[in-house]
PDB file of C-alpha atoms in Angstrom:
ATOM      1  CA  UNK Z   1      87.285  95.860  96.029  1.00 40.00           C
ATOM      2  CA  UNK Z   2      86.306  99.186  97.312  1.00 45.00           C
ATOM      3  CA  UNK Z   3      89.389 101.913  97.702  1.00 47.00           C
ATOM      4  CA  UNK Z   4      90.547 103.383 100.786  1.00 50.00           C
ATOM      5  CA  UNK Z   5      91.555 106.270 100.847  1.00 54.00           C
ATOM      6  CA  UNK Z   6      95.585 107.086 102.929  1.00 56.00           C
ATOM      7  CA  UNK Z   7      94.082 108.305 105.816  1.00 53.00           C
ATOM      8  CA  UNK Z   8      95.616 110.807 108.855  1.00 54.00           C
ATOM      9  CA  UNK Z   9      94.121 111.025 112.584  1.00 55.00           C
ATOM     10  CA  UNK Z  10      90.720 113.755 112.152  1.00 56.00           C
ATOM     11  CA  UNK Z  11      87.502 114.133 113.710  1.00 64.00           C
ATOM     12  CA  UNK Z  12      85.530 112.146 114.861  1.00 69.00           C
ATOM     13  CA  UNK Z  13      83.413 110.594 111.848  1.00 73.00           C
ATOM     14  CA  UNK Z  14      85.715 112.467 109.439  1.00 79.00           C
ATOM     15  CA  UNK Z  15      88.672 110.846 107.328  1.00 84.00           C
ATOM     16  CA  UNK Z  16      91.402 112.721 106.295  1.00 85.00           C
ATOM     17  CA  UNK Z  17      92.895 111.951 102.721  1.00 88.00           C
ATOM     18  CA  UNK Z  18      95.652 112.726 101.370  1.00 88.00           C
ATOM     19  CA  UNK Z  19      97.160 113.305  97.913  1.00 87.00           C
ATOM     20  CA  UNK Z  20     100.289 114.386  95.889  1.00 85.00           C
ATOM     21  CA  UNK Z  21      99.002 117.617  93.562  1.00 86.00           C
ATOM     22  CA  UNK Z  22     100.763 118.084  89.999  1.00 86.00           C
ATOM     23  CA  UNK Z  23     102.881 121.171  90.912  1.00 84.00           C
ATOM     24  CA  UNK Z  24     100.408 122.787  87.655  1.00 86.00           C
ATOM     25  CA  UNK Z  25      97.492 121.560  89.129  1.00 87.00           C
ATOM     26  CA  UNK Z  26      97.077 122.883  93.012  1.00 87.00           C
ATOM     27  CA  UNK Z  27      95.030 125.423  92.529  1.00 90.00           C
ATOM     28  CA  UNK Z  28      92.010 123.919  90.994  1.00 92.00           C
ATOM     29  CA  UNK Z  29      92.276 121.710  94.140  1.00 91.00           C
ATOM     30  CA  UNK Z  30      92.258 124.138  96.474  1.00 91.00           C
ATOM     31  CA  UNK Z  31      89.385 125.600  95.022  1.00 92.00           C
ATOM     32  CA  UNK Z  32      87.623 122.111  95.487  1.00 92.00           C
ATOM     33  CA  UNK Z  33      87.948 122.016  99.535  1.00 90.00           C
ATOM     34  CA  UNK Z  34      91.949 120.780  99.529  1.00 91.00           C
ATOM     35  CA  UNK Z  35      94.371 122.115 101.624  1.00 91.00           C
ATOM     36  CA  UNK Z  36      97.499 122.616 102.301  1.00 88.00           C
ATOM     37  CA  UNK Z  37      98.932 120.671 105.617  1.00 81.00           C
ATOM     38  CA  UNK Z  38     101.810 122.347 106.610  1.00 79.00           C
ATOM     39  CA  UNK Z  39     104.921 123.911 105.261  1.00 68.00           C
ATOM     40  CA  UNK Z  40     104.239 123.433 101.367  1.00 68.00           C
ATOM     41  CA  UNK Z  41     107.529 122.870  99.498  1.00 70.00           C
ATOM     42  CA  UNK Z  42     107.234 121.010  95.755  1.00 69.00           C
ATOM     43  CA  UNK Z  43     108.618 117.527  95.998  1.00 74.00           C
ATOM     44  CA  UNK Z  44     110.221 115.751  93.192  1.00 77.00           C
ATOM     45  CA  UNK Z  45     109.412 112.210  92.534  1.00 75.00           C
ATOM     46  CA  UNK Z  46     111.395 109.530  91.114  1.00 73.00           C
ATOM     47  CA  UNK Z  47     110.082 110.076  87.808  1.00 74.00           C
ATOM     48  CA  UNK Z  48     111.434 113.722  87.661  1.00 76.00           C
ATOM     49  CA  UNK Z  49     107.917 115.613  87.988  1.00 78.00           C
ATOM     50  CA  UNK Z  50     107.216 117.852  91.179  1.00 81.00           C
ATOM     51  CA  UNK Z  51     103.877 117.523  93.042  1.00 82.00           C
ATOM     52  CA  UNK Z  52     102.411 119.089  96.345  1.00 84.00           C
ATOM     53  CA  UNK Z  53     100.865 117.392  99.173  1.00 84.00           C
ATOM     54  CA  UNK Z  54      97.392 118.130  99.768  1.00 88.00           C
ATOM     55  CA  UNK Z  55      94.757 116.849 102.415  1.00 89.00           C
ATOM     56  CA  UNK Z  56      90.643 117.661 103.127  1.00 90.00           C
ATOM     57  CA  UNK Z  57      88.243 116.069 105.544  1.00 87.00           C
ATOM     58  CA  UNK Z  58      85.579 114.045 104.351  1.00 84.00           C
ATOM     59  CA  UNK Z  59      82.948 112.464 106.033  1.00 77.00           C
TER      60      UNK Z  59
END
């Protein structure tokens, strides 16, 4: 079975996906073409670790 990526309204041809960041681990993702949708505030999951929600355009 082939994984879909969560996917948000973009361009035409492009998807958008979407992923929780480590709160330690952001950067580096960034740095790889991720960004940052919106207001960015560090959400805390049930499990007691924080992450930050990240998105890029891929074709």
């Amino acid at each position: 079975m082939q994984k879909t990526p969560d996917t948000l309204s973009a361009a035409p041809g492009l998807v958008t996906e979407v992923t929780y960041a480590p709160r330690g681990q952001f950067l580096a993702l960034l740095l790889d073409g991720w960004r940052l949708p919106f207001v960015v505030e560090p959400m805390q999951g049930h499990h007691g670790h924080h992450s930050i929600l990240m998105e890029r355009d891929t074709p």
